[in-house]
PDB file of C-alpha atoms in Angstrom:
ATOM      1  CA  GLN A 123      -1.017 -18.500  -9.443  1.00 87.00           C
ATOM      2  CA  LEU A 124      -1.883 -15.764  -6.983  1.00 89.00           C
ATOM      3  CA  ALA A 125      -0.030 -12.524  -7.616  1.00 92.00           C
ATOM      4  CA  LEU A 126      -0.127  -8.788  -7.049  1.00 94.00           C
ATOM      5  CA  VAL A 127       1.279  -6.247  -9.455  1.00 95.00           C
ATOM      6  CA  GLU A 128       2.028  -2.663  -8.486  1.00 96.00           C
ATOM      7  CA  SER A 129       2.279   0.279 -10.862  1.00 97.00           C
ATOM      8  CA  GLY A 130       2.326   4.054 -10.776  1.00 97.00           C
ATOM      9  CA  GLY A 131       5.721   4.729  -9.294  1.00 97.00           C
ATOM     10  CA  GLY A 132       8.155   7.213 -10.767  1.00 97.00           C
ATOM     11  CA  LEU A 133      10.120  10.391 -10.247  1.00 98.00           C
ATOM     12  CA  VAL A 134       8.275  13.380  -8.843  1.00 98.00           C
ATOM     13  CA  GLN A 135       9.311  16.732  -7.415  1.00 98.00           C
ATOM     14  CA  PRO A 136       8.737  17.544  -3.746  1.00 98.00           C
ATOM     15  CA  GLY A 137       5.155  18.609  -3.244  1.00 98.00           C
ATOM     16  CA  GLY A 138       3.975  16.518  -6.162  1.00 98.00           C
ATOM     17  CA  SER A 139       1.580  13.592  -6.288  1.00 98.00           C
ATOM     18  CA  LEU A 140       1.541  10.000  -7.456  1.00 98.00           C
ATOM     19  CA  ARG A 141      -1.110   7.322  -7.464  1.00 98.00           C
ATOM     20  CA  LEU A 142       0.056   3.768  -6.940  1.00 98.00           C
ATOM     21  CA  ALA A 143      -2.138   0.914  -8.091  1.00 97.00           C
ATOM     22  CA  CYS A 144      -2.134  -2.716  -7.025  1.00 96.00           C
ATOM     23  CA  VAL A 145      -3.965  -5.298  -9.136  1.00 95.00           C
ATOM     24  CA  ALA A 146      -4.702  -8.840  -8.045  1.00 93.00           C
ATOM     25  CA  SER A 147      -4.120 -11.642 -10.507  1.00 91.00           C
ATOM     26  CA  GLY A 148      -5.570 -15.114 -10.079  1.00 91.00           C
ATOM     27  CA  PHE A 149      -7.834 -14.091  -7.209  1.00 90.00           C
ATOM     28  CA  THR A 150     -10.039 -11.300  -5.965  1.00 89.00           C
ATOM     29  CA  LEU A 151      -9.455  -9.218  -2.877  1.00 91.00           C
ATOM     30  CA  ASP A 152     -12.851  -9.944  -1.318  1.00 90.00           C
ATOM     31  CA  TYR A 153     -11.450 -11.696   1.747  1.00 91.00           C
ATOM     32  CA  TYR A 154      -8.177  -9.804   1.970  1.00 94.00           C
ATOM     33  CA  GLU A 155      -7.136  -6.649   3.670  1.00 96.00           C
ATOM     34  CA  VAL A 156      -4.646  -4.678   1.601  1.00 96.00           C
ATOM     35  CA  ARG A 157      -1.506  -3.081   2.988  1.00 97.00           C
ATOM     36  CA  TRP A 158       1.156  -0.868   1.494  1.00 98.00           C
ATOM     37  CA  PHE A 159       4.742  -1.115   2.709  1.00 97.00           C
ATOM     38  CA  ARG A 160       7.860   0.745   1.680  1.00 97.00           C
ATOM     39  CA  GLN A 161      11.589   0.417   2.120  1.00 97.00           C
ATOM     40  CA  ALA A 162      14.117   3.160   1.601  1.00 96.00           C
ATOM     41  CA  PRO A 163      17.796   2.402   0.963  1.00 91.00           C
ATOM     42  CA  GLY A 164      19.518   1.471   4.190  1.00 93.00           C
ATOM     43  CA  LYS A 165      16.295   1.460   6.184  1.00 95.00           C
ATOM     44  CA  GLU A 166      13.892  -1.130   7.506  1.00 95.00           C
ATOM     45  CA  ARG A 167      10.710  -1.933   5.643  1.00 95.00           C
ATOM     46  CA  GLU A 168       7.810  -0.066   7.191  1.00 96.00           C
ATOM     47  CA  GLY A 169       4.080  -0.246   6.972  1.00 97.00           C
ATOM     48  CA  VAL A 170       2.523   2.772   5.291  1.00 98.00           C
ATOM     49  CA  SER A 171      -1.200   2.157   5.140  1.00 98.00           C
ATOM     50  CA  CYS A 172      -3.865  -0.525   5.145  1.00 97.00           C
ATOM     51  CA  ILE A 173      -7.525  -0.893   4.255  1.00 97.00           C
ATOM     52  CA  SER A 174      -9.959  -3.465   5.566  1.00 96.00           C
ATOM     53  CA  ARG A 175     -11.846  -5.968   3.451  1.00 93.00           C
ATOM     54  CA  GLY A 176     -14.963  -3.867   3.588  1.00 89.00           C
ATOM     55  CA  GLY A 177     -13.084  -0.661   2.887  1.00 92.00           C
ATOM     56  CA  GLY A 178     -14.477   1.041   5.960  1.00 94.00           C
ATOM     57  CA  VAL A 179     -11.347   0.906   8.088  1.00 97.00           C
ATOM     58  CA  THR A 180      -8.039   2.476   7.113  1.00 97.00           C
ATOM     59  CA  ASN A 181      -4.819   3.045   9.006  1.00 97.00           C
ATOM     60  CA  TYR A 182      -1.753   5.143   8.227  1.00 98.00           C
ATOM     61  CA  ARG A 183       1.653   5.622   9.718  1.00 97.00           C
ATOM     62  CA  ASP A 184       1.954   9.013  11.346  1.00 97.00           C
ATOM     63  CA  SER A 185       4.363  10.459   8.796  1.00 97.00           C
ATOM     64  CA  VAL A 186       1.888  10.087   5.912  1.00 98.00           C
ATOM     65  CA  LYS A 187      -1.373  10.974   7.643  1.00 98.00           C
ATOM     66  CA  GLY A 188      -3.156  13.729   5.804  1.00 97.00           C
ATOM     67  CA  ARG A 189      -1.026  13.226   2.690  1.00 98.00           C
ATOM     68  CA  PHE A 190      -1.731   9.643   1.599  1.00 98.00           C
ATOM     69  CA  ALA A 191      -5.094   8.001   0.972  1.00 98.00           C
ATOM     70  CA  ILE A 192      -5.691   4.292   0.468  1.00 98.00           C
ATOM     71  CA  SER A 193      -8.711   2.935  -1.371  1.00 96.00           C
ATOM     72  CA  ARG A 194      -9.988  -0.174  -3.096  1.00 95.00           C
ATOM     73  CA  ASP A 195     -12.463  -0.725  -5.897  1.00 90.00           C
ATOM     74  CA  ASN A 196     -15.870  -2.350  -5.540  1.00 68.00           C
ATOM     75  CA  ALA A 197     -14.924  -5.208  -7.836  1.00 78.00           C
ATOM     76  CA  ASN A 198     -12.240  -6.088  -5.326  1.00 76.00           C
ATOM     77  CA  THR A 199      -9.501  -6.573  -7.828  1.00 88.00           C
ATOM     78  CA  MET A 200      -7.552  -3.379  -7.270  1.00 94.00           C
ATOM     79  CA  ALA A 201      -6.295  -1.140  -4.514  1.00 96.00           C
ATOM     80  CA  TYR A 202      -4.733   2.280  -4.681  1.00 97.00           C
ATOM     81  CA  LEU A 203      -2.466   4.564  -2.718  1.00 98.00           C
ATOM     82  CA  GLN A 204      -2.908   8.224  -3.562  1.00 98.00           C
ATOM     83  CA  MET A 205       0.167  10.113  -2.413  1.00 98.00           C
ATOM     84  CA  SER A 206       0.149  13.905  -2.235  1.00 98.00           C
ATOM     85  CA  ASP A 207       2.554  16.551  -0.968  1.00 98.00           C
ATOM     86  CA  LEU A 208       5.376  14.082  -1.446  1.00 98.00           C
ATOM     87  CA  LYS A 209       8.615  14.627   0.416  1.00 98.00           C
ATOM     88  CA  PRO A 210      12.139  13.363  -0.273  1.00 97.00           C
ATOM     89  CA  GLU A 211      11.794  11.058   2.727  1.00 96.00           C
ATOM     90  CA  ASP A 212       8.956   9.265   0.920  1.00 98.00           C
ATOM     91  CA  THR A 213      11.503   7.946  -1.567  1.00 98.00           C
ATOM     92  CA  ALA A 214      11.386   4.147  -1.376  1.00 98.00           C
ATOM     93  CA  VAL A 215      10.271   0.979  -3.072  1.00 98.00           C
ATOM     94  CA  TYR A 216       6.575   0.500  -2.358  1.00 98.00           C
ATOM     95  CA  TRP A 217       4.879  -2.910  -2.176  1.00 96.00           C
ATOM     96  CA  CYS A 218       1.281  -3.902  -1.733  1.00 96.00           C
ATOM     97  CA  HIS A 219       0.348  -6.931   0.339  1.00 96.00           C
ATOM     98  CA  ALA A 220      -2.924  -8.828   0.444  1.00 95.00           C
ATOM     99  CA  ALA A 221      -3.536 -10.626   3.730  1.00 95.00           C
ATOM    100  CA  TRP A 222      -6.515 -12.866   4.335  1.00 94.00           C
ATOM    101  CA  ASN A 223      -8.631 -11.514   7.186  1.00 92.00           C
ATOM    102  CA  PRO A 224     -11.838 -13.075   8.541  1.00 91.00           C
ATOM    103  CA  SER A 225     -12.968  -9.662   9.745  1.00 91.00           C
ATOM    104  CA  PRO A 226     -14.164  -7.036   7.264  1.00 89.00           C
ATOM    105  CA  PHE A 227     -13.659  -4.365   9.904  1.00 93.00           C
ATOM    106  CA  ALA A 228      -9.969  -4.449  10.701  1.00 93.00           C
ATOM    107  CA  CYS A 229      -6.534  -4.033   9.174  1.00 95.00           C
ATOM    108  CA  THR A 230      -3.002  -3.545  10.407  1.00 93.00           C
ATOM    109  CA  ILE A 231       0.296  -2.189   9.077  1.00 91.00           C
ATOM    110  CA  LEU A 232       2.250  -4.092  11.711  1.00 89.00           C
ATOM    111  CA  GLN A 233       2.255  -7.482   9.979  1.00 86.00           C
ATOM    112  CA  ARG A 234       4.036  -8.434   6.761  1.00 84.00           C
ATOM    113  CA  ASP A 235       2.337 -11.711   5.927  1.00 86.00           C
ATOM    114  CA  GLY A 236       0.295 -12.383   2.851  1.00 90.00           C
ATOM    115  CA  ILE A 237       0.722 -12.150  -0.892  1.00 94.00           C
ATOM    116  CA  ARG A 238       3.221  -9.499  -1.985  1.00 94.00           C
ATOM    117  CA  GLY A 239       3.827  -7.757  -5.266  1.00 92.00           C
ATOM    118  CA  GLN A 240       7.166  -7.023  -6.894  1.00 94.00           C
ATOM    119  CA  GLY A 241       7.266  -3.396  -5.819  1.00 96.00           C
ATOM    120  CA  THR A 242       7.387  -0.044  -7.560  1.00 97.00           C
ATOM    121  CA  GLN A 243      10.007   2.656  -7.091  1.00 98.00           C
ATOM    122  CA  VAL A 244       8.965   6.104  -5.918  1.00 98.00           C
ATOM    123  CA  THR A 245      11.606   8.826  -6.048  1.00 98.00           C
ATOM    124  CA  VAL A 246      10.932  12.317  -4.731  1.00 98.00           C
ATOM    125  CA  SER A 247      13.628  14.720  -5.810  1.00 97.00           C
ATOM    126  CA  SER A 248      14.085  18.130  -7.347  1.00 95.00           C
TER     127      SER A 248
END
C-alpha cells in the first residue's frame, strides 16, 4: 500500500522553527513531485510549497517565502519542510502530497492530486 507519513509538528512560540518530515511507505519518490499543503480552522486548504522530482525546482506561496524551505533526500524516500520565523497565522494542519510528474523540472502548489499523508498539527502561539 502506498502511503505518506508526516511528522515534526508541534507547539512553538512565534519566531520559532520546526522541521516537518514526510516519509514514503511502499514506494519511492523518484517519479513524484512533493507538495506541502496546510489548512487552518475555518479556512480553505492552501498550497504551501512544492519541490520537483529532481529537486532543482521549488515553489512557495508568497506568505512563506524566505521563511520556509522545502527539500528532499537523495534516496527519494523523504521530503522535508523547514519552517523558520513562524507566525501565529502559520497555525494549521500540514499535509504532504506526492504527485506523479513526468517532468523532473516542474512542480505546482495549485493542484491537490496524488498520494496524501494523514497530516501533522503545527501550532504557533505564545
